[in-house]
Amino acid sequence: MFTAFGVKIPTAADALRAAVLCVVVSLGTVAASERLNWPVRTGPALNGHVADADAQGLPTRWSEAPASNIAWKLELEGFGHSAPVIGHGRIWVTSATKDGKQQFVYCVDQATGKILQHMLLFENPEPEPLMNDVNTYASPSCALEDDAVYVHFGTYGTAKLNPATLEILWQRRDINCRHFRGPGSSPILWKDLLLLTFDGIDMQFITALNKHTGETVWRTDRTTDYGDLDENGQPKQEGDLRKAYSTPNVIEVNGHAQVVSVGSRAAFAYDVETGEELWTIRHDDFNASSPPMFFENHAIINTGSRGSNLLSVRLDDSTRGDVSESHVVWNRDKGNSDLSAPLLIGDRIFSILNNGVINCVDVRTGEEIWKDRVEGTFTASPITANGVIYFCNEAGDCYVVKAADTYELISHNHLDEGMRASPAAADGHVFFRTFTHLYAIGQ
C-alpha cells in the first residue's frame, strides 16, 4: 500500500485486498444491465450514438441547485479527460497526478457511484512536461470487453486487466513517442486486435497488438511529408506540427476492413490485418483530434484544429495511393469543429466549435444548412440519442439541441464543474466526467 491524494491506494499486487475510501453523494441508484453499454470513448458503434436500449428515458433536463435528475455524484482524485466506458454495471475512467508521475484506473459501481477499485497502474519517474494546462496524463479512454478492460496512457503504457479482479494480464511500456503536449488518442478493438495511434513530435505511427497477449502484430510508420524542416534540416517548433490526437475507426470496403486514421498533415487508411498503407489524403492541418466518420461509401474527415477542414473521401476499389486530387468529393474549409468531434446523424453532420458556434452540414454536399451559437468554450465531444445532441462546455453548461434541419434548443443545464471529457450513456442515464467529479444523470 502507498498513499496518494491523502487516500491509501492499492497497487496491482494488493488491489484485491485493499479497501478504498471515496466521497460519493447518492440521491438514488441506477439500474445497471449486464452488457456492454459504452465500451469505448465513442460508444458502442464508434460514432457517438447511444444504443436504443440505453436511450430509453434518457434525461434532457437536470440541475445541481436545486438537485434534479442527479442520481449520484462521485468525487474523483487526480486529473484526467478520459471518457467513462461502461459495461456490466461498472464504469471505468483513468486519472493521474498533475505531474504525471502516477497513473491510476478507477472502477465505479454504476448503480451507486461507489468506488470498487482505485488502482495505481503506472509510475513514471520523469514524464515529459505537458507544456500547457489543456491536456492531462490521463486523457485516452479505456476500451472494454466482457472479460477485459484495456487501459491506455499513450507512451506511458498500455495494459489489459481482468475487470473482475484487476489482475494485470499483460502490459506494454515499450511503445513510445514524445507526445510533447500529452497523450490523447484512445484505443479501439477490431476482432483480436487492439489498435493504437502514436503521433508524437519525434515519431508517428499506428500499431496493432494481439489483444490476448499484447504482442505487436504490425506497426506502420506515417509516410507524411510534413514540410516543416528548417535550414538545418530539423523540424520547426521541435516537431510540434507533427503531433495529433485522433482515435482511429474501422470500415469495410467491398468486404475488406481498413482502419482510417487522421494524423498531422495527412489522413491514412491501412489494411487492418497487415498494416499495409492503402491510401492517403494530404491536408494542411495538425493537432487532429476527431475520429473519422463513415457515410455509405465515404469517409468524413476533420483534419485538425485552429481552422481545420472537413472533407469527404470516396471509398471504392480505386481508392489507393495518394487520392488527394482524385477522391475528395467535397472540402469544407471553414467553420469546422476544433477539438470537439463532429457527429453524423442520418445525412447531417453536427459540429460545435471551441467558441460555441454550432452548425449543421449536409453530408452529401458539404453545404451548411444552419448555424447558431451557445455560450462557452467547448472541447468535449457530443453524443446523441432520441433525436437530440448533448453539447457540454468547460464551465459546466450542457446544451441539449434538437438534431434537425433547423436550430432548436431543448434545454440548458448546468453542473458545478466543467468538462473536457466526452459524456457516455447507459441504461437511461448520462454519465459526465467533469474536472472534479463523475456524475450519473437520470430519473
mmCIF file with all atom_site columns, N, CA and C in Angstrom, residues 332-392:
data_model
loop_
_atom_site.group_PDB
_atom_site.id
_atom_site.type_symbol
_atom_site.label_atom_id
_atom_site.label_alt_id
_atom_site.label_comp_id
_atom_site.label_asym_id
_atom_site.label_entity_id
_atom_site.label_seq_id
_atom_site.pdbx_PDB_ins_code
_atom_site.Cartn_x
_atom_site.Cartn_y
_atom_site.Cartn_z
_atom_site.occupancy
_atom_site.B_iso_or_equiv
_atom_site.pdbx_formal_charge
_atom_site.auth_seq_id
_atom_site.auth_comp_id
_atom_site.auth_asym_id
_atom_site.auth_atom_id
_atom_site.pdbx_PDB_model_num
ATOM 1   N N  . ARG A 1 332 ? -14.855 21.302 -47.068 1.00 0.00 ? 332 ARG A N  1
ATOM 2   C CA . ARG A 1 332 ? -15.362 22.499 -46.377 1.00 0.00 ? 332 ARG A CA 1
ATOM 3   C C  . ARG A 1 332 ? -14.204 23.099 -45.593 1.00 0.00 ? 332 ARG A C  1
ATOM 4   N N  . ASP A 1 333 ? -13.784 24.304 -45.968 1.00 0.00 ? 333 ASP A N  1
ATOM 5   C CA . ASP A 1 333 ? -12.524 24.846 -45.458 1.00 0.00 ? 333 ASP A CA 1
ATOM 6   C C  . ASP A 1 333 ? -12.681 25.868 -44.339 1.00 0.00 ? 333 ASP A C  1
ATOM 7   N N  . LYS A 1 334 ? -13.877 26.050 -43.807 1.00 0.00 ? 334 LYS A N  1
ATOM 8   C CA . LYS A 1 334 ? -14.038 26.963 -42.675 1.00 0.00 ? 334 LYS A CA 1
ATOM 9   C C  . LYS A 1 334 ? -15.289 26.578 -41.885 1.00 0.00 ? 334 LYS A C  1
ATOM 10  N N  . GLY A 1 335 ? -15.327 27.045 -40.636 1.00 0.00 ? 335 GLY A N  1
ATOM 11  C CA . GLY A 1 335 ? -16.486 26.799 -39.793 1.00 0.00 ? 335 GLY A CA 1
ATOM 12  C C  . GLY A 1 335 ? -16.595 25.383 -39.280 1.00 0.00 ? 335 GLY A C  1
ATOM 13  N N  . ASN A 1 336 ? -15.460 24.704 -39.128 1.00 0.00 ? 336 ASN A N  1
ATOM 14  C CA . ASN A 1 336 ? -15.480 23.317 -38.664 1.00 0.00 ? 336 ASN A CA 1
ATOM 15  C C  . ASN A 1 336 ? -15.012 23.225 -37.213 1.00 0.00 ? 336 ASN A C  1
ATOM 16  N N  . SER A 1 337 ? -15.372 22.132 -36.550 1.00 0.00 ? 337 SER A N  1
ATOM 17  C CA . SER A 1 337 ? -15.041 21.973 -35.142 1.00 0.00 ? 337 SER A CA 1
ATOM 18  C C  . SER A 1 337 ? -13.538 21.876 -34.941 1.00 0.00 ? 337 SER A C  1
ATOM 19  N N  . ASP A 1 338 ? -13.093 22.220 -33.748 1.00 0.00 ? 338 ASP A N  1
ATOM 20  C CA . ASP A 1 338 ? -11.673 22.241 -33.417 1.00 0.00 ? 338 ASP A CA 1
ATOM 21  C C  . ASP A 1 338 ? -11.291 20.960 -32.667 1.00 0.00 ? 338 ASP A C  1
ATOM 22  N N  . LEU A 1 339 ? -11.511 20.930 -31.368 1.00 0.00 ? 339 LEU A N  1
ATOM 23  C CA . LEU A 1 339 ? -11.172 19.765 -30.553 1.00 0.00 ? 339 LEU A CA 1
ATOM 24  C C  . LEU A 1 339 ? -12.358 18.827 -30.365 1.00 0.00 ? 339 LEU A C  1
ATOM 25  N N  . SER A 1 340 ? -13.553 19.365 -30.365 1.00 0.00 ? 340 SER A N  1
ATOM 26  C CA . SER A 1 340 ? -14.762 18.565 -30.227 1.00 0.00 ? 340 SER A CA 1
ATOM 27  C C  . SER A 1 340 ? -15.066 17.858 -31.544 1.00 0.00 ? 340 SER A C  1
ATOM 28  N N  . ALA A 1 341 ? -15.332 16.562 -31.495 1.00 0.00 ? 341 ALA A N  1
ATOM 29  C CA . ALA A 1 341 ? -15.559 15.786 -32.716 1.00 0.00 ? 341 ALA A CA 1
ATOM 30  C C  . ALA A 1 341 ? -16.953 16.052 -33.280 1.00 0.00 ? 341 ALA A C  1
ATOM 31  N N  . PRO A 1 342 ? -17.091 16.083 -34.604 1.00 0.00 ? 342 PRO A N  1
ATOM 32  C CA . PRO A 1 342 ? -18.421 16.191 -35.211 1.00 0.00 ? 342 PRO A CA 1
ATOM 33  C C  . PRO A 1 342 ? -19.232 14.921 -34.978 1.00 0.00 ? 342 PRO A C  1
ATOM 34  N N  . LEU A 1 343 ? -20.543 15.047 -35.126 1.00 0.00 ? 343 LEU A N  1
ATOM 35  C CA . LEU A 1 343 ? -21.462 13.917 -35.043 1.00 0.00 ? 343 LEU A CA 1
ATOM 36  C C  . LEU A 1 343 ? -22.175 13.754 -36.375 1.00 0.00 ? 343 LEU A C  1
ATOM 37  N N  . LEU A 1 344 ? -22.243 12.536 -36.880 1.00 0.00 ? 344 LEU A N  1
ATOM 38  C CA . LEU A 1 344 ? -23.011 12.231 -38.081 1.00 0.00 ? 344 LEU A CA 1
ATOM 39  C C  . LEU A 1 344 ? -24.318 11.579 -37.653 1.00 0.00 ? 344 LEU A C  1
ATOM 40  N N  . ILE A 1 345 ? -25.428 12.233 -37.970 1.00 0.00 ? 345 ILE A N  1
ATOM 41  C CA . ILE A 1 345 ? -26.755 11.737 -37.623 1.00 0.00 ? 345 ILE A CA 1
ATOM 42  C C  . ILE A 1 345 ? -27.575 11.708 -38.901 1.00 0.00 ? 345 ILE A C  1
ATOM 43  N N  . GLY A 1 346 ? -27.879 10.519 -39.395 1.00 0.00 ? 346 GLY A N  1
ATOM 44  C CA . GLY A 1 346 ? -28.532 10.412 -40.691 1.00 0.00 ? 346 GLY A CA 1
ATOM 45  C C  . GLY A 1 346 ? -27.617 10.954 -41.765 1.00 0.00 ? 346 GLY A C  1
ATOM 46  N N  . ASP A 1 347 ? -28.110 11.904 -42.548 1.00 0.00 ? 347 ASP A N  1
ATOM 47  C CA . ASP A 1 347 ? -27.262 12.527 -43.569 1.00 0.00 ? 347 ASP A CA 1
ATOM 48  C C  . ASP A 1 347 ? -26.893 13.962 -43.190 1.00 0.00 ? 347 ASP A C  1
ATOM 49  N N  . ARG A 1 348 ? -26.812 14.207 -41.886 1.00 0.00 ? 348 ARG A N  1
ATOM 50  C CA . ARG A 1 348 ? -26.427 15.526 -41.397 1.00 0.00 ? 348 ARG A CA 1
ATOM 51  C C  . ARG A 1 348 ? -25.223 15.402 -40.451 1.00 0.00 ? 348 ARG A C  1
ATOM 52  N N  . ILE A 1 349 ? -24.303 16.359 -40.565 1.00 0.00 ? 349 ILE A N  1
ATOM 53  C CA . ILE A 1 349 ? -23.154 16.447 -39.666 1.00 0.00 ? 349 ILE A CA 1
ATOM 54  C C  . ILE A 1 349 ? -23.377 17.637 -38.738 1.00 0.00 ? 349 ILE A C  1
ATOM 55  N N  . PHE A 1 350 ? -23.316 17.381 -37.440 1.00 0.00 ? 350 PHE A N  1
ATOM 56  C CA . PHE A 1 350 ? -23.476 18.440 -36.444 1.00 0.00 ? 350 PHE A CA 1
ATOM 57  C C  . PHE A 1 350 ? -22.143 18.637 -35.727 1.00 0.00 ? 350 PHE A C  1
ATOM 58  N N  . SER A 1 351 ? -21.698 19.889 -35.667 1.00 0.00 ? 351 SER A N  1
ATOM 59  C CA . SER A 1 351 ? -20.400 20.212 -35.073 1.00 0.00 ? 351 SER A CA 1
ATOM 60  C C  . SER A 1 351 ? -20.538 21.407 -34.149 1.00 0.00 ? 351 SER A C  1
ATOM 61  N N  . ILE A 1 352 ? -19.627 21.482 -33.184 1.00 0.00 ? 352 ILE A N  1
ATOM 62  C CA . ILE A 1 352 ? -19.534 22.680 -32.357 1.00 0.00 ? 352 ILE A CA 1
ATOM 63  C C  . ILE A 1 352 ? -18.084 23.122 -32.305 1.00 0.00 ? 352 ILE A C  1
ATOM 64  N N  . LEU A 1 353 ? -17.848 24.398 -32.543 1.00 0.00 ? 353 LEU A N  1
ATOM 65  C CA . LEU A 1 353 ? -16.510 24.959 -32.494 1.00 0.00 ? 353 LEU A CA 1
ATOM 66  C C  . LEU A 1 353 ? -16.137 25.282 -31.053 1.00 0.00 ? 353 LEU A C  1
ATOM 67  N N  . ASN A 1 354 ? -14.865 25.537 -30.820 1.00 0.00 ? 354 ASN A N  1
ATOM 68  C CA . ASN A 1 354 ? -14.418 25.902 -29.474 1.00 0.00 ? 354 ASN A CA 1
ATOM 69  C C  . ASN A 1 354 ? -15.195 27.083 -28.919 1.00 0.00 ? 354 ASN A C  1
ATOM 70  N N  . ASN A 1 355 ? -15.597 28.018 -29.790 1.00 0.00 ? 355 ASN A N  1
ATOM 71  C CA . ASN A 1 355 ? -16.259 29.239 -29.340 1.00 0.00 ? 355 ASN A CA 1
ATOM 72  C C  . ASN A 1 355 ? -17.773 29.102 -29.209 1.00 0.00 ? 355 ASN A C  1
ATOM 73  N N  . GLY A 1 356 ? -18.314 27.887 -29.380 1.00 0.00 ? 356 GLY A N  1
ATOM 74  C CA . GLY A 1 356 ? -19.738 27.671 -29.172 1.00 0.00 ? 356 GLY A CA 1
ATOM 75  C C  . GLY A 1 356 ? -20.606 27.767 -30.403 1.00 0.00 ? 356 GLY A C  1
ATOM 76  N N  . VAL A 1 357 ? -20.030 27.986 -31.568 1.00 0.00 ? 357 VAL A N  1
ATOM 77  C CA . VAL A 1 357 ? -20.810 28.009 -32.807 1.00 0.00 ? 357 VAL A CA 1
ATOM 78  C C  . VAL A 1 357 ? -21.164 26.575 -33.197 1.00 0.00 ? 357 VAL A C  1
ATOM 79  N N  . ILE A 1 358 ? -22.459 26.310 -33.322 1.00 0.00 ? 358 ILE A N  1
ATOM 80  C CA . ILE A 1 358 ? -22.949 25.003 -33.755 1.00 0.00 ? 358 ILE A CA 1
ATOM 81  C C  . ILE A 1 358 ? -23.356 25.111 -35.216 1.00 0.00 ? 358 ILE A C  1
ATOM 82  N N  . ASN A 1 359 ? -23.021 24.105 -35.998 1.00 0.00 ? 359 ASN A N  1
ATOM 83  C CA . ASN A 1 359 ? -23.507 24.104 -37.369 1.00 0.00 ? 359 ASN A CA 1
ATOM 84  C C  . ASN A 1 359 ? -23.998 22.730 -37.778 1.00 0.00 ? 359 ASN A C  1
ATOM 85  N N  . CYS A 1 360 ? -24.853 22.742 -38.780 1.00 0.00 ? 360 CYS A N  1
ATOM 86  C CA . CYS A 1 360 ? -25.424 21.538 -39.370 1.00 0.00 ? 360 CYS A CA 1
ATOM 87  C C  . CYS A 1 360 ? -25.063 21.538 -40.845 1.00 0.00 ? 360 CYS A C  1
ATOM 88  N N  . VAL A 1 361 ? -24.469 20.447 -41.320 1.00 0.00 ? 361 VAL A N  1
ATOM 89  C CA . VAL A 1 361 ? -23.944 20.361 -42.682 1.00 0.00 ? 361 VAL A CA 1
ATOM 90  C C  . VAL A 1 361 ? -24.524 19.131 -43.370 1.00 0.00 ? 361 VAL A C  1
ATOM 91  N N  . ASP A 1 362 ? -24.830 19.261 -44.650 1.00 0.00 ? 362 ASP A N  1
ATOM 92  C CA . ASP A 1 362 ? -25.290 18.145 -45.472 1.00 0.00 ? 362 ASP A CA 1
ATOM 93  C C  . ASP A 1 362 ? -24.105 17.243 -45.789 1.00 0.00 ? 362 ASP A C  1
ATOM 94  N N  . VAL A 1 363 ? -24.153 15.971 -45.371 1.00 0.00 ? 363 VAL A N  1
ATOM 95  C CA . VAL A 1 363 ? -23.014 15.077 -45.563 1.00 0.00 ? 363 VAL A CA 1
ATOM 96  C C  . VAL A 1 363 ? -22.793 14.742 -47.035 1.00 0.00 ? 363 VAL A C  1
ATOM 97  N N  . ARG A 1 364 ? -23.806 14.889 -47.868 1.00 0.00 ? 364 ARG A N  1
ATOM 98  C CA . ARG A 1 364 ? -23.659 14.553 -49.284 1.00 0.00 ? 364 ARG A CA 1
ATOM 99  C C  . ARG A 1 364 ? -22.960 15.654 -50.074 1.00 0.00 ? 364 ARG A C  1
ATOM 100 N N  . THR A 1 365 ? -23.101 16.898 -49.617 1.00 0.00 ? 365 THR A N  1
ATOM 101 C CA . THR A 1 365 ? -22.578 18.028 -50.389 1.00 0.00 ? 365 THR A CA 1
ATOM 102 C C  . THR A 1 365 ? -21.573 18.885 -49.636 1.00 0.00 ? 365 THR A C  1
ATOM 103 N N  . GLY A 1 366 ? -21.558 18.814 -48.304 1.00 0.00 ? 366 GLY A N  1
ATOM 104 C CA . GLY A 1 366 ? -20.721 19.696 -47.508 1.00 0.00 ? 366 GLY A CA 1
ATOM 105 C C  . GLY A 1 366 ? -21.305 21.077 -47.313 1.00 0.00 ? 366 GLY A C  1
ATOM 106 N N  . GLU A 1 367 ? -22.519 21.296 -47.789 1.00 0.00 ? 367 GLU A N  1
ATOM 107 C CA . GLU A 1 367 ? -23.141 22.613 -47.671 1.00 0.00 ? 367 GLU A CA 1
ATOM 108 C C  . GLU A 1 367 ? -23.746 22.810 -46.280 1.00 0.00 ? 367 GLU A C  1
ATOM 109 N N  . GLU A 1 368 ? -23.585 24.023 -45.762 1.00 0.00 ? 368 GLU A N  1
ATOM 110 C CA . GLU A 1 368 ? -24.124 24.350 -44.444 1.00 0.00 ? 368 GLU A CA 1
ATOM 111 C C  . GLU A 1 368 ? -25.623 24.564 -44.520 1.00 0.00 ? 368 GLU A C  1
ATOM 112 N N  . ILE A 1 369 ? -26.352 23.942 -43.595 1.00 0.00 ? 369 ILE A N  1
ATOM 113 C CA . ILE A 1 369 ? -27.801 24.081 -43.535 1.00 0.00 ? 369 ILE A CA 1
ATOM 114 C C  . ILE A 1 369 ? -28.190 25.160 -42.540 1.00 0.00 ? 369 ILE A C  1
ATOM 115 N N  . TRP A 1 370 ? -27.544 25.176 -41.382 1.00 0.00 ? 370 TRP A N  1
ATOM 116 C CA . TRP A 1 370 ? -27.766 26.251 -40.415 1.00 0.00 ? 370 TRP A CA 1
ATOM 117 C C  . TRP A 1 370 ? -26.586 26.350 -39.472 1.00 0.00 ? 370 TRP A C  1
ATOM 118 N N  . LYS A 1 371 ? -26.501 27.489 -38.797 1.00 0.00 ? 371 LYS A N  1
ATOM 119 C CA . LYS A 1 371 ? -25.560 27.635 -37.694 1.00 0.00 ? 371 LYS A CA 1
ATOM 120 C C  . LYS A 1 371 ? -26.154 28.565 -36.658 1.00 0.00 ? 371 LYS A C  1
ATOM 121 N N  . ASP A 1 372 ? -25.767 28.353 -35.423 1.00 0.00 ? 372 ASP A N  1
ATOM 122 C CA . ASP A 1 372 ? -26.211 29.187 -34.310 1.00 0.00 ? 372 ASP A CA 1
ATOM 123 C C  . ASP A 1 372 ? -25.099 29.161 -33.269 1.00 0.00 ? 372 ASP A C  1
ATOM 124 N N  . ARG A 1 373 ? -25.363 29.761 -32.134 1.00 0.00 ? 373 ARG A N  1
ATOM 125 C CA . ARG A 1 373 ? -24.289 29.851 -31.149 1.00 0.00 ? 373 ARG A CA 1
ATOM 126 C C  . ARG A 1 373 ? -24.829 29.713 -29.739 1.00 0.00 ? 373 ARG A C  1
ATOM 127 N N  . VAL A 1 374 ? -24.053 29.010 -28.903 1.00 0.00 ? 374 VAL A N  1
ATOM 128 C CA . VAL A 1 374 ? -24.315 28.936 -27.471 1.00 0.00 ? 374 VAL A CA 1
ATOM 129 C C  . VAL A 1 374 ? -23.068 29.447 -26.751 1.00 0.00 ? 374 VAL A C  1
ATOM 130 N N  . GLU A 1 375 ? -23.187 29.642 -25.446 1.00 0.00 ? 375 GLU A N  1
ATOM 131 C CA . GLU A 1 375 ? -22.102 30.263 -24.695 1.00 0.00 ? 375 GLU A CA 1
ATOM 132 C C  . GLU A 1 375 ? -21.100 29.227 -24.184 1.00 0.00 ? 375 GLU A C  1
ATOM 133 N N  . GLY A 1 376 ? -19.829 29.649 -24.156 1.00 0.00 ? 376 GLY A N  1
ATOM 134 C CA . GLY A 1 376 ? -18.817 28.819 -23.524 1.00 0.00 ? 376 GLY A CA 1
ATOM 135 C C  . GLY A 1 376 ? -17.734 28.347 -24.465 1.00 0.00 ? 376 GLY A C  1
ATOM 136 N N  . THR A 1 377 ? -16.753 27.644 -23.881 1.00 0.00 ? 377 THR A N  1
ATOM 137 C CA . THR A 1 377 ? -15.655 27.030 -24.622 1.00 0.00 ? 377 THR A CA 1
ATOM 138 C C  . THR A 1 377 ? -15.875 25.525 -24.635 1.00 0.00 ? 377 THR A C  1
ATOM 139 N N  . PHE A 1 378 ? -15.817 24.925 -25.825 1.00 0.00 ? 378 PHE A N  1
ATOM 140 C CA . PHE A 1 378 ? -16.194 23.526 -25.986 1.00 0.00 ? 378 PHE A CA 1
ATOM 141 C C  . PHE A 1 378 ? -15.013 22.709 -26.498 1.00 0.00 ? 378 PHE A C  1
ATOM 142 N N  . THR A 1 379 ? -14.631 21.699 -25.722 1.00 0.00 ? 379 THR A N  1
ATOM 143 C CA . THR A 1 379 ? -13.623 20.734 -26.163 1.00 0.00 ? 379 THR A CA 1
ATOM 144 C C  . THR A 1 379 ? -14.134 19.300 -26.083 1.00 0.00 ? 379 THR A C  1
ATOM 145 N N  . ALA A 1 380 ? -15.090 19.014 -25.197 1.00 0.00 ? 380 ALA A N  1
ATOM 146 C CA . ALA A 1 380 ? -15.674 17.674 -25.111 1.00 0.00 ? 380 ALA A CA 1
ATOM 147 C C  . ALA A 1 380 ? -16.471 17.371 -26.370 1.00 0.00 ? 380 ALA A C  1
ATOM 148 N N  . SER A 1 381 ? -16.436 16.127 -26.804 1.00 0.00 ? 381 SER A N  1
ATOM 149 C CA . SER A 1 381 ? -17.211 15.716 -27.974 1.00 0.00 ? 381 SER A CA 1
ATOM 150 C C  . SER A 1 381 ? -18.647 15.414 -27.562 1.00 0.00 ? 381 SER A C  1
ATOM 151 N N  . PRO A 1 382 ? -19.620 15.727 -28.416 1.00 0.00 ? 382 PRO A N  1
ATOM 152 C CA . PRO A 1 382 ? -21.022 15.486 -28.074 1.00 0.00 ? 382 PRO A CA 1
ATOM 153 C C  . PRO A 1 382 ? -21.421 14.030 -28.292 1.00 0.00 ? 382 PRO A C  1
ATOM 154 N N  . ILE A 1 383 ? -22.562 13.662 -27.727 1.00 0.00 ? 383 ILE A N  1
ATOM 155 C CA . ILE A 1 383 ? -23.190 12.375 -28.010 1.00 0.00 ? 383 ILE A CA 1
ATOM 156 C C  . ILE A 1 383 ? -24.639 12.634 -28.403 1.00 0.00 ? 383 ILE A C  1
ATOM 157 N N  . THR A 1 384 ? -25.300 11.620 -28.973 1.00 0.00 ? 384 THR A N  1
ATOM 158 C CA . THR A 1 384 ? -26.668 11.806 -29.440 1.00 0.00 ? 384 THR A CA 1
ATOM 159 C C  . THR A 1 384 ? -27.538 10.617 -29.078 1.00 0.00 ? 384 THR A C  1
ATOM 160 N N  . ALA A 1 385 ? -28.811 10.921 -28.800 1.00 0.00 ? 385 ALA A N  1
ATOM 161 C CA . ALA A 1 385 ? -29.823 9.900  -28.528 1.00 0.00 ? 385 ALA A CA 1
ATOM 162 C C  . ALA A 1 385 ? -31.193 10.539 -28.678 1.00 0.00 ? 385 ALA A C  1
ATOM 163 N N  . ASN A 1 386 ? -32.167 9.764  -29.119 1.00 0.00 ? 386 ASN A N  1
ATOM 164 C CA . ASN A 1 386 ? -33.565 10.203 -29.161 1.00 0.00 ? 386 ASN A CA 1
ATOM 165 C C  . ASN A 1 386 ? -33.757 11.505 -29.931 1.00 0.00 ? 386 ASN A C  1
ATOM 166 N N  . GLY A 1 387 ? -32.944 11.713 -30.962 1.00 0.00 ? 387 GLY A N  1
ATOM 167 C CA . GLY A 1 387 ? -33.120 12.886 -31.807 1.00 0.00 ? 387 GLY A CA 1
ATOM 168 C C  . GLY A 1 387 ? -32.586 14.174 -31.228 1.00 0.00 ? 387 GLY A C  1
ATOM 169 N N  . VAL A 1 388 ? -31.774 14.100 -30.166 1.00 0.00 ? 388 VAL A N  1
ATOM 170 C CA . VAL A 1 388 ? -31.166 15.303 -29.600 1.00 0.00 ? 388 VAL A CA 1
ATOM 171 C C  . VAL A 1 388 ? -29.666 15.087 -29.440 1.00 0.00 ? 388 VAL A C  1
ATOM 172 N N  . ILE A 1 389 ? -28.945 16.195 -29.251 1.00 0.00 ? 389 ILE A N  1
ATOM 173 C CA . ILE A 1 389 ? -27.493 16.175 -29.102 1.00 0.00 ? 389 ILE A CA 1
ATOM 174 C C  . ILE A 1 389 ? -27.134 16.867 -27.793 1.00 0.00 ? 389 ILE A C  1
ATOM 175 N N  . TYR A 1 390 ? -26.153 16.308 -27.088 1.00 0.00 ? 390 TYR A N  1
ATOM 176 C CA . TYR A 1 390 ? -25.670 16.866 -25.825 1.00 0.00 ? 390 TYR A CA 1
ATOM 177 C C  . TYR A 1 390 ? -24.320 17.541 -26.068 1.00 0.00 ? 390 TYR A C  1
ATOM 178 N N  . PHE A 1 391 ? -24.297 18.883 -25.999 1.00 0.00 ? 391 PHE A N  1
ATOM 179 C CA . PHE A 1 391 ? -23.073 19.670 -26.143 1.00 0.00 ? 391 PHE A CA 1
ATOM 180 C C  . PHE A 1 391 ? -22.686 20.221 -24.770 1.00 0.00 ? 391 PHE A C  1
ATOM 181 N N  . CYS A 1 392 ? -21.502 19.883 -24.270 1.00 0.00 ? 392 CYS A N  1
ATOM 182 C CA . CYS A 1 392 ? -21.100 20.282 -22.920 1.00 0.00 ? 392 CYS A CA 1
ATOM 183 C C  . CYS A 1 392 ? -19.824 21.115 -22.956 1.00 0.00 ? 392 CYS A C  1
#
